[in-house]
Structure formats: C-alpha cells, structure tokens
Amino acid sequence: EVQLVESGGGLIQPGGSLRLSCAASGFNVSWSYMTWVRQAPGKGLEWVSLLYSGGSTYYADSVKGRFTISRDISKNTLYLQMNSLRAEDTAVYFCARDLRRTGWYSHWGQGTLVTVSS
Amino acid sequence: NFMLTQPHSVSESPGKTVTISCTRSSGSIASYYVQWYQQRPGSSPTTVIFEDNQRPSGVPDRFSGSIDISSNSASLTISGLKTEDEADYYCQSYDPSDVVFGGGTKLTVL
C-alpha cells in the first residue's frame, strides 16, 4: 500500500529555517515524480516544488531561491528545506506522488502545518 | 507560466447536475492533462477525475470530466448530486516546469 507521511512542521520565527520530510512506503521515491503543495489557512492549493525521477527540480516563483527539494534514496524520503521563512509561508504542506508520470498526483500525505510567526 | 480559473462557488439542489469550469489562460488545454481533486475540510485532496476524463476506482460514475479546445477549458460535471458531494473542488494541470492549481470551487448542495 502506498503511503506518504509528512513531518517537520511547527512554529518558526520569520527568517528562520525548517526542513520538512515526507516518508514514503509502498513505492520508490527515486523512480517517481514527487511534488510539494501547500495550503494557507482558508485558502486554496498552491504548488511549491517538483522533483523528477531524473533529478530535475522546479519551484514556484514565490519560493525560488529560498526552498530546496531533495530526496534520500536510502531512506525513501522526500524533503523540503525552507529558508528565510516569511509569514506568507504559513500553510499546511502536503507531499504528493505522480503515479503515472502524467501530472496526476494520485497519492497525498496528510500534511504538516508550518506556522511562521514571531 | 499559466493560470487556471474556476468559479469561486456553485450551488445546486440534491439530485440535480452541476458543472464546474476551469479555463486555462495560455497554452492549449489539450497539451497537458487536467485533473480534478475533491477536498473536504481538514482532509487531503482526493482525485475524482484524472487525465481529463478518467475516474479512479471507487469514484462513482456521477462524476465526469471533459475538455473543450474551443474555450480552452476543462469541466467537471457531477450528476445526481448528493449532500456528501459538498466540498471544495480544484482543477490542476501542468507543463514540464510548472504545476498549476485552479483557485478552487466551493460546491454547496442545498
């Protein structure tokens, strides 16, 4: 059974850093297209970052230069390193897997809440 | 980059049919697949339509998807509305360097 479990969220001051983890089971992260999506309180879904199986990475303009997506094959885990955090980064962060490599995110984690506040 | 525009909200009565539109701002709607996700409060999104018009197993055939090249848009149609269909619905598409979600449509079944 495919499962994605996010962790690492919490309360952080503006300008701080946080690393989110997404532990995968039931499939290999290294062979999959993986993405991070966030949802600010009461708002819609916003794409954050994409990691292709070949290693190419892409970012939304709002996080480019501050966030880094990566994976650890030995731990079968996806990461999102978030630096220079701002109040507007406050959101629930979801990781998701593109099952068929067609842009369809078939599996989602439960999300982890990041709150940026002083 | 491109945007996907959805109506903010729609409402309809149980048993009726509702259609939610999703218009792509640039580039052809047919170039990359469109997905539709349902999200209830406090839950992760789940798929109701993938690859324009495919239903995952377990999603009733009351849900259908289509694309219209002439209007550069996709549509989600839900027939025989049930109160349990009340939720937020998001369309989503992509290009090789970008993933885009529509702003979401709140469906009220009253």
JSON list of C-alpha atoms in Angstrom, two decimals:
[
{"chain": "A", "resi": 1, "resn": "GLU", "atom": "CA", "xyz": [0.00, 0.00, 0.00]},
{"chain": "A", "resi": 2, "resn": "VAL", "atom": "CA", "xyz": [1.31, 3.42, -0.95]},
{"chain": "A", "resi": 3, "resn": "GLN", "atom": "CA", "xyz": [1.70, 5.80, 1.98]},
{"chain": "A", "resi": 4, "resn": "LEU", "atom": "CA", "xyz": [3.16, 9.28, 2.40]},
{"chain": "A", "resi": 5, "resn": "VAL", "atom": "CA", "xyz": [3.78, 10.69, 5.87]},
{"chain": "A", "resi": 6, "resn": "GLU", "atom": "CA", "xyz": [4.93, 14.28, 6.30]},
{"chain": "A", "resi": 7, "resn": "SER", "atom": "CA", "xyz": [6.70, 15.60, 9.38]},
{"chain": "A", "resi": 8, "resn": "GLY", "atom": "CA", "xyz": [8.83, 18.51, 10.49]},
{"chain": "A", "resi": 9, "resn": "GLY", "atom": "CA", "xyz": [6.27, 21.27, 10.65]},
{"chain": "A", "resi": 10, "resn": "GLY", "atom": "CA", "xyz": [5.92, 23.64, 13.58]},
{"chain": "A", "resi": 11, "resn": "LEU", "atom": "CA", "xyz": [6.13, 27.22, 14.75]},
{"chain": "A", "resi": 12, "resn": "ILE", "atom": "CA", "xyz": [9.12, 29.16, 13.44]},
{"chain": "A", "resi": 13, "resn": "GLN", "atom": "CA", "xyz": [10.09, 32.82, 13.58]},
{"chain": "A", "resi": 14, "resn": "PRO", "atom": "CA", "xyz": [10.31, 34.92, 10.40]},
{"chain": "A", "resi": 15, "resn": "GLY", "atom": "CA", "xyz": [13.71, 34.49, 8.79]},
{"chain": "A", "resi": 16, "resn": "GLY", "atom": "CA", "xyz": [14.13, 31.03, 10.25]},
{"chain": "A", "resi": 17, "resn": "SER", "atom": "CA", "xyz": [14.64, 27.65, 8.58]},
{"chain": "A", "resi": 18, "resn": "LEU", "atom": "CA", "xyz": [12.78, 24.38, 8.69]},
{"chain": "A", "resi": 19, "resn": "ARG", "atom": "CA", "xyz": [13.12, 21.04, 6.93]},
{"chain": "A", "resi": 20, "resn": "LEU", "atom": "CA", "xyz": [10.05, 19.03, 6.08]},
{"chain": "A", "resi": 21, "resn": "SER", "atom": "CA", "xyz": [10.21, 15.29, 5.50]},
{"chain": "A", "resi": 22, "resn": "CYS", "atom": "CA", "xyz": [7.90, 13.02, 3.54]},
{"chain": "A", "resi": 23, "resn": "ALA", "atom": "CA", "xyz": [8.48, 9.36, 4.31]},
{"chain": "A", "resi": 24, "resn": "ALA", "atom": "CA", "xyz": [7.26, 7.12, 1.52]},
{"chain": "A", "resi": 25, "resn": "SER", "atom": "CA", "xyz": [6.30, 3.46, 1.61]},
{"chain": "A", "resi": 26, "resn": "GLY", "atom": "CA", "xyz": [4.94, 1.10, -1.00]},
{"chain": "A", "resi": 27, "resn": "PHE", "atom": "CA", "xyz": [6.97, 2.63, -3.84]},
{"chain": "A", "resi": 28, "resn": "ASN", "atom": "CA", "xyz": [10.40, 4.08, -4.59]},
{"chain": "A", "resi": 29, "resn": "VAL", "atom": "CA", "xyz": [10.73, 7.84, -4.32]},
{"chain": "A", "resi": 30, "resn": "SER", "atom": "CA", "xyz": [13.74, 7.70, -6.65]},
{"chain": "A", "resi": 31, "resn": "TRP", "atom": "CA", "xyz": [11.63, 6.36, -9.52]},
{"chain": "A", "resi": 32, "resn": "SER", "atom": "CA", "xyz": [8.74, 8.77, -9.02]},
{"chain": "A", "resi": 33, "resn": "TYR", "atom": "CA", "xyz": [7.81, 12.34, -9.84]},
{"chain": "A", "resi": 34, "resn": "MET", "atom": "CA", "xyz": [7.23, 14.00, -6.47]},
{"chain": "A", "resi": 35, "resn": "THR", "atom": "CA", "xyz": [5.85, 17.37, -5.51]},
{"chain": "A", "resi": 36, "resn": "TRP", "atom": "CA", "xyz": [5.17, 19.65, -2.55]},
{"chain": "A", "resi": 37, "resn": "VAL", "atom": "CA", "xyz": [1.90, 21.56, -2.41]},
{"chain": "A", "resi": 38, "resn": "ARG", "atom": "CA", "xyz": [0.82, 23.96, 0.32]},
{"chain": "A", "resi": 39, "resn": "GLN", "atom": "CA", "xyz": [-2.44, 25.39, 1.54]},
{"chain": "A", "resi": 40, "resn": "ALA", "atom": "CA", "xyz": [-2.58, 28.55, 3.61]},
{"chain": "A", "resi": 41, "resn": "PRO", "atom": "CA", "xyz": [-5.36, 28.70, 6.21]},
{"chain": "A", "resi": 42, "resn": "GLY", "atom": "CA", "xyz": [-8.71, 29.09, 4.47]},
{"chain": "A", "resi": 43, "resn": "LYS", "atom": "CA", "xyz": [-7.07, 29.32, 1.04]},
{"chain": "A", "resi": 44, "resn": "GLY", "atom": "CA", "xyz": [-6.63, 27.11, -1.99]},
{"chain": "A", "resi": 45, "resn": "LEU", "atom": "CA", "xyz": [-3.93, 24.68, -3.04]},
{"chain": "A", "resi": 46, "resn": "GLU", "atom": "CA", "xyz": [-0.63, 26.20, -4.19]},
{"chain": "A", "resi": 47, "resn": "TRP", "atom": "CA", "xyz": [2.12, 24.23, -5.90]},
{"chain": "A", "resi": 48, "resn": "VAL", "atom": "CA", "xyz": [5.53, 24.70, -4.29]},
{"chain": "A", "resi": 49, "resn": "SER", "atom": "CA", "xyz": [8.13, 22.42, -5.87]},
{"chain": "A", "resi": 50, "resn": "LEU", "atom": "CA", "xyz": [8.64, 19.45, -8.19]},
{"chain": "A", "resi": 51, "resn": "LEU", "atom": "CA", "xyz": [11.33, 16.75, -8.31]},
{"chain": "A", "resi": 52, "resn": "TYR", "atom": "CA", "xyz": [11.53, 14.49, -11.33]},
{"chain": "A", "resi": 53, "resn": "SER", "atom": "CA", "xyz": [12.91, 10.96, -11.13]},
{"chain": "A", "resi": 54, "resn": "GLY", "atom": "CA", "xyz": [15.88, 12.10, -13.21]},
{"chain": "A", "resi": 55, "resn": "GLY", "atom": "CA", "xyz": [16.74, 14.71, -10.60]},
{"chain": "A", "resi": 56, "resn": "SER", "atom": "CA", "xyz": [15.49, 17.91, -12.25]},
{"chain": "A", "resi": 57, "resn": "THR", "atom": "CA", "xyz": [13.87, 20.32, -9.81]},
{"chain": "A", "resi": 58, "resn": "TYR", "atom": "CA", "xyz": [11.43, 23.20, -10.26]},
{"chain": "A", "resi": 59, "resn": "TYR", "atom": "CA", "xyz": [9.99, 25.81, -7.92]},
{"chain": "A", "resi": 60, "resn": "ALA", "atom": "CA", "xyz": [7.14, 28.27, -7.72]},
{"chain": "A", "resi": 61, "resn": "ASP", "atom": "CA", "xyz": [8.31, 31.87, -8.09]},
{"chain": "A", "resi": 62, "resn": "SER", "atom": "CA", "xyz": [7.15, 32.57, -4.53]},
{"chain": "A", "resi": 63, "resn": "VAL", "atom": "CA", "xyz": [9.73, 30.17, -3.05]},
{"chain": "A", "resi": 64, "resn": "LYS", "atom": "CA", "xyz": [12.51, 30.17, -5.64]},
{"chain": "A", "resi": 65, "resn": "GLY", "atom": "CA", "xyz": [15.90, 30.77, -4.06]},
{"chain": "A", "resi": 66, "resn": "ARG", "atom": "CA", "xyz": [14.59, 30.05, -0.55]},
{"chain": "A", "resi": 67, "resn": "PHE", "atom": "CA", "xyz": [13.29, 26.45, -0.73]},
{"chain": "A", "resi": 68, "resn": "THR", "atom": "CA", "xyz": [15.12, 23.32, -1.88]},
{"chain": "A", "resi": 69, "resn": "ILE", "atom": "CA", "xyz": [13.53, 19.99, -2.73]},
{"chain": "A", "resi": 70, "resn": "SER", "atom": "CA", "xyz": [15.59, 16.81, -2.41]},
{"chain": "A", "resi": 71, "resn": "ARG", "atom": "CA", "xyz": [15.35, 13.09, -1.70]},
{"chain": "A", "resi": 72, "resn": "ASP", "atom": "CA", "xyz": [17.26, 10.43, 0.20]},
{"chain": "A", "resi": 73, "resn": "ILE", "atom": "CA", "xyz": [17.09, 7.14, -1.65]},
{"chain": "A", "resi": 74, "resn": "SER", "atom": "CA", "xyz": [18.37, 5.12, 1.31]},
{"chain": "A", "resi": 75, "resn": "LYS", "atom": "CA", "xyz": [15.56, 6.45, 3.49]},
{"chain": "A", "resi": 76, "resn": "ASN", "atom": "CA", "xyz": [12.97, 6.58, 0.68]},
{"chain": "A", "resi": 77, "resn": "THR", "atom": "CA", "xyz": [12.16, 10.08, 1.84]},
{"chain": "A", "resi": 78, "resn": "LEU", "atom": "CA", "xyz": [11.43, 13.40, 0.14]},
{"chain": "A", "resi": 79, "resn": "TYR", "atom": "CA", "xyz": [12.50, 16.66, 1.77]},
{"chain": "A", "resi": 80, "resn": "LEU", "atom": "CA", "xyz": [11.74, 20.36, 1.54]},
{"chain": "A", "resi": 81, "resn": "GLN", "atom": "CA", "xyz": [14.37, 22.64, 3.03]},
{"chain": "A", "resi": 82, "resn": "MET", "atom": "CA", "xyz": [12.78, 26.01, 3.73]},
{"chain": "A", "resi": 83, "resn": "ASN", "atom": "CA", "xyz": [14.99, 29.02, 4.47]},
{"chain": "A", "resi": 84, "resn": "SER", "atom": "CA", "xyz": [14.28, 32.72, 5.03]},
{"chain": "A", "resi": 85, "resn": "LEU", "atom": "CA", "xyz": [10.74, 31.89, 6.03]},
{"chain": "A", "resi": 86, "resn": "ARG", "atom": "CA", "xyz": [8.08, 34.57, 5.83]},
{"chain": "A", "resi": 87, "resn": "ALA", "atom": "CA", "xyz": [4.65, 34.95, 7.39]},
{"chain": "A", "resi": 88, "resn": "GLU", "atom": "CA", "xyz": [3.10, 34.20, 3.99]},
{"chain": "A", "resi": 89, "resn": "ASP", "atom": "CA", "xyz": [4.72, 30.75, 4.02]},
{"chain": "A", "resi": 90, "resn": "THR", "atom": "CA", "xyz": [2.34, 29.75, 6.81]},
{"chain": "A", "resi": 91, "resn": "ALA", "atom": "CA", "xyz": [0.40, 26.78, 5.46]},
{"chain": "A", "resi": 92, "resn": "VAL", "atom": "CA", "xyz": [-0.22, 23.07, 5.60]},
{"chain": "A", "resi": 93, "resn": "TYR", "atom": "CA", "xyz": [2.39, 21.43, 3.40]},
{"chain": "A", "resi": 94, "resn": "PHE", "atom": "CA", "xyz": [1.49, 18.25, 1.51]},
{"chain": "A", "resi": 95, "resn": "CYS", "atom": "CA", "xyz": [3.77, 15.93, -0.43]},
{"chain": "A", "resi": 96, "resn": "ALA", "atom": "CA", "xyz": [2.28, 14.04, -3.35]},
{"chain": "A", "resi": 97, "resn": "ARG", "atom": "CA", "xyz": [3.28, 11.41, -5.89]},
{"chain": "A", "resi": 98, "resn": "ASP", "atom": "CA", "xyz": [2.63, 11.39, -9.62]},
{"chain": "A", "resi": 99, "resn": "LEU", "atom": "CA", "xyz": [1.71, 7.72, -10.12]},
{"chain": "A", "resi": 100, "resn": "ARG", "atom": "CA", "xyz": [1.71, 7.59, -13.92]},
{"chain": "A", "resi": 101, "resn": "ARG", "atom": "CA", "xyz": [4.07, 10.47, -14.71]},
{"chain": "A", "resi": 102, "resn": "THR", "atom": "CA", "xyz": [1.20, 12.27, -16.38]},
{"chain": "A", "resi": 103, "resn": "GLY", "atom": "CA", "xyz": [0.80, 15.16, -13.97]},
{"chain": "A", "resi": 104, "resn": "TRP", "atom": "CA", "xyz": [-1.76, 13.28, -11.91]},
{"chain": "A", "resi": 105, "resn": "TYR", "atom": "CA", "xyz": [-0.95, 13.37, -8.20]},
{"chain": "A", "resi": 106, "resn": "SER", "atom": "CA", "xyz": [-2.64, 10.18, -7.15]},
{"chain": "A", "resi": 107, "resn": "HIS", "atom": "CA", "xyz": [-1.27, 9.89, -3.62]},
{"chain": "A", "resi": 108, "resn": "TRP", "atom": "CA", "xyz": [-1.09, 12.60, -0.99]},
{"chain": "A", "resi": 109, "resn": "GLY", "atom": "CA", "xyz": [0.18, 12.73, 2.55]},
{"chain": "A", "resi": 110, "resn": "GLN", "atom": "CA", "xyz": [-1.87, 14.05, 5.44]},
{"chain": "A", "resi": 111, "resn": "GLY", "atom": "CA", "xyz": [0.07, 17.32, 5.54]},
{"chain": "A", "resi": 112, "resn": "THR", "atom": "CA", "xyz": [2.19, 19.10, 8.13]},
{"chain": "A", "resi": 113, "resn": "LEU", "atom": "CA", "xyz": [1.46, 22.60, 9.42]},
{"chain": "A", "resi": 114, "resn": "VAL", "atom": "CA", "xyz": [4.12, 25.29, 9.24]},
{"chain": "A", "resi": 115, "resn": "THR", "atom": "CA", "xyz": [3.41, 28.50, 11.14]},
{"chain": "A", "resi": 116, "resn": "VAL", "atom": "CA", "xyz": [5.75, 31.44, 10.63]},
{"chain": "A", "resi": 117, "resn": "SER", "atom": "CA", "xyz": [5.20, 33.98, 13.36]},
{"chain": "A", "resi": 118, "resn": "SER", "atom": "CA", "xyz": [7.09, 35.95, 15.96]},
{"chain": "B", "resi": 1, "resn": "ASN", "atom": "CA", "xyz": [3.51, 30.22, -16.73]},
{"chain": "B", "resi": 2, "resn": "PHE", "atom": "CA", "xyz": [-0.24, 29.90, -17.00]},
{"chain": "B", "resi": 3, "resn": "MET", "atom": "CA", "xyz": [-3.27, 30.14, -14.73]},
{"chain": "B", "resi": 4, "resn": "LEU", "atom": "CA", "xyz": [-6.38, 28.05, -14.26]},
{"chain": "B", "resi": 5, "resn": "THR", "atom": "CA", "xyz": [-9.54, 29.99, -13.44]},
{"chain": "B", "resi": 6, "resn": "GLN", "atom": "CA", "xyz": [-12.51, 28.41, -11.69]},
{"chain": "B", "resi": 7, "resn": "PRO", "atom": "CA", "xyz": [-15.72, 29.93, -10.32]},
{"chain": "B", "resi": 8, "resn": "HIS", "atom": "CA", "xyz": [-15.40, 30.70, -6.64]},
{"chain": "B", "resi": 9, "resn": "SER", "atom": "CA", "xyz": [-18.59, 28.88, -5.71]},
{"chain": "B", "resi": 10, "resn": "VAL", "atom": "CA", "xyz": [-21.54, 26.99, -7.13]},
{"chain": "B", "resi": 11, "resn": "SER", "atom": "CA", "xyz": [-24.66, 25.66, -5.51]},
{"chain": "B", "resi": 12, "resn": "GLU", "atom": "CA", "xyz": [-27.35, 23.24, -6.57]},
{"chain": "B", "resi": 13, "resn": "SER", "atom": "CA", "xyz": [-30.04, 21.04, -5.12]},
{"chain": "B", "resi": 14, "resn": "PRO", "atom": "CA", "xyz": [-29.73, 17.32, -4.39]},
{"chain": "B", "resi": 15, "resn": "GLY", "atom": "CA", "xyz": [-30.45, 15.18, -7.42]},
{"chain": "B", "resi": 16, "resn": "LYS", "atom": "CA", "xyz": [-29.55, 17.94, -9.88]},
{"chain": "B", "resi": 17, "resn": "THR", "atom": "CA", "xyz": [-26.50, 18.29, -12.11]},
{"chain": "B", "resi": 18, "resn": "VAL", "atom": "CA", "xyz": [-23.73, 20.85, -11.70]},
{"chain": "B", "resi": 19, "resn": "THR", "atom": "CA", "xyz": [-20.78, 21.70, -13.94]},
{"chain": "B", "resi": 20, "resn": "ILE", "atom": "CA", "xyz": [-17.62, 23.42, -12.74]},
{"chain": "B", "resi": 21, "resn": "SER", "atom": "CA", "xyz": [-15.42, 25.07, -15.34]},
{"chain": "B", "resi": 22, "resn": "CYS", "atom": "CA", "xyz": [-11.65, 25.54, -15.40]},
{"chain": "B", "resi": 23, "resn": "THR", "atom": "CA", "xyz": [-10.18, 27.87, -18.02]},
{"chain": "B", "resi": 24, "resn": "ARG", "atom": "CA", "xyz": [-6.51, 27.83, -18.96]},
{"chain": "B", "resi": 25, "resn": "SER", "atom": "CA", "xyz": [-5.03, 31.31, -19.52]},
{"chain": "B", "resi": 26, "resn": "SER", "atom": "CA", "xyz": [-2.33, 30.44, -22.04]},
{"chain": "B", "resi": 27, "resn": "GLY", "atom": "CA", "xyz": [-1.22, 27.36, -23.89]},
{"chain": "B", "resi": 28, "resn": "SER", "atom": "CA", "xyz": [-3.67, 24.74, -25.07]},
{"chain": "B", "resi": 29, "resn": "ILE", "atom": "CA", "xyz": [-5.86, 22.92, -22.56]},
{"chain": "B", "resi": 30, "resn": "ALA", "atom": "CA", "xyz": [-5.26, 19.82, -24.66]},
{"chain": "B", "resi": 31, "resn": "SER", "atom": "CA", "xyz": [-1.49, 19.94, -24.36]},
{"chain": "B", "resi": 32, "resn": "TYR", "atom": "CA", "xyz": [-1.32, 18.58, -20.81]},
{"chain": "B", "resi": 33, "resn": "TYR", "atom": "CA", "xyz": [-3.77, 16.50, -18.83]},
{"chain": "B", "resi": 34, "resn": "VAL", "atom": "CA", "xyz": [-6.22, 18.07, -16.41]},
{"chain": "B", "resi": 35, "resn": "GLN", "atom": "CA", "xyz": [-7.08, 16.55, -13.05]},
{"chain": "B", "resi": 36, "resn": "TRP", "atom": "CA", "xyz": [-9.87, 17.34, -10.59]},
{"chain": "B", "resi": 37, "resn": "TYR", "atom": "CA", "xyz": [-9.50, 16.92, -6.83]},
{"chain": "B", "resi": 38, "resn": "GLN", "atom": "CA", "xyz": [-12.10, 16.97, -4.10]},
{"chain": "B", "resi": 39, "resn": "GLN", "atom": "CA", "xyz": [-11.15, 18.30, -0.70]},
{"chain": "B", "resi": 40, "resn": "ARG", "atom": "CA", "xyz": [-13.23, 18.25, 2.43]},
{"chain": "B", "resi": 41, "resn": "PRO", "atom": "CA", "xyz": [-12.32, 20.42, 5.45]},
{"chain": "B", "resi": 42, "resn": "GLY", "atom": "CA", "xyz": [-9.35, 19.10, 7.35]},
{"chain": "B", "resi": 43, "resn": "SER", "atom": "CA", "xyz": [-8.54, 16.42, 4.77]},
{"chain": "B", "resi": 44, "resn": "SER", "atom": "CA", "xyz": [-6.04, 15.93, 1.98]},
{"chain": "B", "resi": 45, "resn": "PRO", "atom": "CA", "xyz": [-7.22, 16.28, -1.62]},
{"chain": "B", "resi": 46, "resn": "THR", "atom": "CA", "xyz": [-8.51, 13.15, -3.34]},
{"chain": "B", "resi": 47, "resn": "THR", "atom": "CA", "xyz": [-8.88, 12.58, -7.06]},
{"chain": "B", "resi": 48, "resn": "VAL", "atom": "CA", "xyz": [-12.27, 12.50, -8.73]},
{"chain": "B", "resi": 49, "resn": "ILE", "atom": "CA", "xyz": [-11.02, 12.83, -12.34]},
{"chain": "B", "resi": 50, "resn": "PHE", "atom": "CA", "xyz": [-7.53, 12.31, -13.78]},
{"chain": "B", "resi": 51, "resn": "GLU", "atom": "CA", "xyz": [-6.11, 12.65, -17.29]},
{"chain": "B", "resi": 52, "resn": "ASP", "atom": "CA", "xyz": [-9.02, 14.82, -18.45]},
{"chain": "B", "resi": 53, "resn": "ASN", "atom": "CA", "xyz": [-11.81, 12.26, -18.16]},
{"chain": "B", "resi": 54, "resn": "GLN", "atom": "CA", "xyz": [-10.69, 9.17, -16.24]},
{"chain": "B", "resi": 55, "resn": "ARG", "atom": "CA", "xyz": [-12.23, 8.13, -12.93]},
{"chain": "B", "resi": 56, "resn": "PRO", "atom": "CA", "xyz": [-10.18, 6.39, -10.26]},
{"chain": "B", "resi": 57, "resn": "SER", "atom": "CA", "xyz": [-11.65, 3.20, -8.92]},
{"chain": "B", "resi": 58, "resn": "GLY", "atom": "CA", "xyz": [-14.16, 3.95, -6.22]},
{"chain": "B", "resi": 59, "resn": "VAL", "atom": "CA", "xyz": [-15.33, 7.26, -7.69]},
{"chain": "B", "resi": 60, "resn": "PRO", "atom": "CA", "xyz": [-18.95, 6.95, -8.83]},
{"chain": "B", "resi": 61, "resn": "ASP", "atom": "CA", "xyz": [-19.84, 7.47, -12.48]},
{"chain": "B", "resi": 62, "resn": "ARG", "atom": "CA", "xyz": [-21.85, 10.52, -11.41]},
{"chain": "B", "resi": 63, "resn": "PHE", "atom": "CA", "xyz": [-18.52, 12.33, -11.79]},
{"chain": "B", "resi": 64, "resn": "SER", "atom": "CA", "xyz": [-17.28, 13.05, -15.31]},
{"chain": "B", "resi": 65, "resn": "GLY", "atom": "CA", "xyz": [-14.65, 15.25, -16.88]},
{"chain": "B", "resi": 66, "resn": "SER", "atom": "CA", "xyz": [-14.10, 16.78, -20.27]},
{"chain": "B", "resi": 67, "resn": "ILE", "atom": "CA", "xyz": [-12.06, 19.38, -22.10]},
{"chain": "B", "resi": 68, "resn": "ASP", "atom": "CA", "xyz": [-13.17, 21.90, -24.72]},
{"chain": "B", "resi": 69, "resn": "ILE", "atom": "CA", "xyz": [-10.47, 23.17, -27.02]},
{"chain": "B", "resi": 70, "resn": "SER", "atom": "CA", "xyz": [-12.62, 25.99, -28.39]},
{"chain": "B", "resi": 71, "resn": "SER", "atom": "CA", "xyz": [-12.95, 27.60, -24.95]},
{"chain": "B", "resi": 72, "resn": "ASN", "atom": "CA", "xyz": [-9.58, 26.31, -23.73]},
{"chain": "B", "resi": 73, "resn": "SER", "atom": "CA", "xyz": [-11.26, 24.92, -20.68]},
{"chain": "B", "resi": 74, "resn": "ALA", "atom": "CA", "xyz": [-11.95, 21.77, -18.74]},
{"chain": "B", "resi": 75, "resn": "SER", "atom": "CA", "xyz": [-15.15, 20.87, -16.96]},
{"chain": "B", "resi": 76, "resn": "LEU", "atom": "CA", "xyz": [-16.16, 18.67, -14.07]},
{"chain": "B", "resi": 77, "resn": "THR", "atom": "CA", "xyz": [-19.77, 17.53, -14.13]},
{"chain": "B", "resi": 78, "resn": "ILE", "atom": "CA", "xyz": [-21.47, 15.93, -11.16]},
{"chain": "B", "resi": 79, "resn": "SER", "atom": "CA", "xyz": [-24.90, 14.46, -11.78]},
{"chain": "B", "resi": 80, "resn": "GLY", "atom": "CA", "xyz": [-27.42, 13.19, -9.26]},
{"chain": "B", "resi": 81, "resn": "LEU", "atom": "CA", "xyz": [-25.96, 15.49, -6.61]},
{"chain": "B", "resi": 82, "resn": "LYS", "atom": "CA", "xyz": [-25.77, 14.17, -3.09]},
{"chain": "B", "resi": 83, "resn": "THR", "atom": "CA", "xyz": [-25.19, 16.12, 0.09]},
{"chain": "B", "resi": 84, "resn": "GLU", "atom": "CA", "xyz": [-21.92, 14.22, 0.51]},
{"chain": "B", "resi": 85, "resn": "ASP", "atom": "CA", "xyz": [-20.61, 15.89, -2.67]},
{"chain": "B", "resi": 86, "resn": "GLU", "atom": "CA", "xyz": [-20.44, 19.20, -0.82]},
{"chain": "B", "resi": 87, "resn": "ALA", "atom": "CA", "xyz": [-16.74, 20.07, -0.81]},
{"chain": "B", "resi": 88, "resn": "ASP", "atom": "CA", "xyz": [-14.08, 22.18, -2.48]},
{"chain": "B", "resi": 89, "resn": "TYR", "atom": "CA", "xyz": [-13.04, 21.12, -5.97]},
{"chain": "B", "resi": 90, "resn": "TYR", "atom": "CA", "xyz": [-9.73, 22.02, -7.62]},
{"chain": "B", "resi": 91, "resn": "CYS", "atom": "CA", "xyz": [-8.63, 21.58, -11.19]},
{"chain": "B", "resi": 92, "resn": "GLN", "atom": "CA", "xyz": [-4.93, 21.02, -11.83]},
{"chain": "B", "resi": 93, "resn": "SER", "atom": "CA", "xyz": [-2.68, 20.86, -14.85]},
{"chain": "B", "resi": 94, "resn": "TYR", "atom": "CA", "xyz": [0.97, 21.35, -15.62]},
{"chain": "B", "resi": 95, "resn": "ASP", "atom": "CA", "xyz": [3.72, 21.87, -18.10]},
{"chain": "B", "resi": 96, "resn": "PRO", "atom": "CA", "xyz": [7.24, 20.43, -17.83]},
{"chain": "B", "resi": 97, "resn": "SER", "atom": "CA", "xyz": [8.42, 23.05, -15.34]},
{"chain": "B", "resi": 98, "resn": "ASP", "atom": "CA", "xyz": [5.23, 24.03, -13.58]},
{"chain": "B", "resi": 99, "resn": "VAL", "atom": "CA", "xyz": [2.26, 22.57, -11.74]},
{"chain": "B", "resi": 100, "resn": "VAL", "atom": "CA", "xyz": [-0.81, 24.77, -11.52]},
{"chain": "B", "resi": 101, "resn": "PHE", "atom": "CA", "xyz": [-3.97, 24.52, -9.46]},
{"chain": "B", "resi": 102, "resn": "GLY", "atom": "CA", "xyz": [-7.13, 26.44, -10.04]},
{"chain": "B", "resi": 103, "resn": "GLY", "atom": "CA", "xyz": [-8.31, 28.63, -7.20]},
{"chain": "B", "resi": 104, "resn": "GLY", "atom": "CA", "xyz": [-10.91, 26.11, -6.13]},
{"chain": "B", "resi": 105, "resn": "THR", "atom": "CA", "xyz": [-14.70, 25.99, -6.29]},
{"chain": "B", "resi": 106, "resn": "LYS", "atom": "CA", "xyz": [-16.84, 25.55, -3.22]},
{"chain": "B", "resi": 107, "resn": "LEU", "atom": "CA", "xyz": [-19.77, 23.31, -4.07]},
{"chain": "B", "resi": 108, "resn": "THR", "atom": "CA", "xyz": [-22.81, 23.70, -1.87]},
{"chain": "B", "resi": 109, "resn": "VAL", "atom": "CA", "xyz": [-25.56, 21.11, -2.13]},
{"chain": "B", "resi": 110, "resn": "LEU", "atom": "CA", "xyz": [-28.67, 22.56, -0.57]}
]
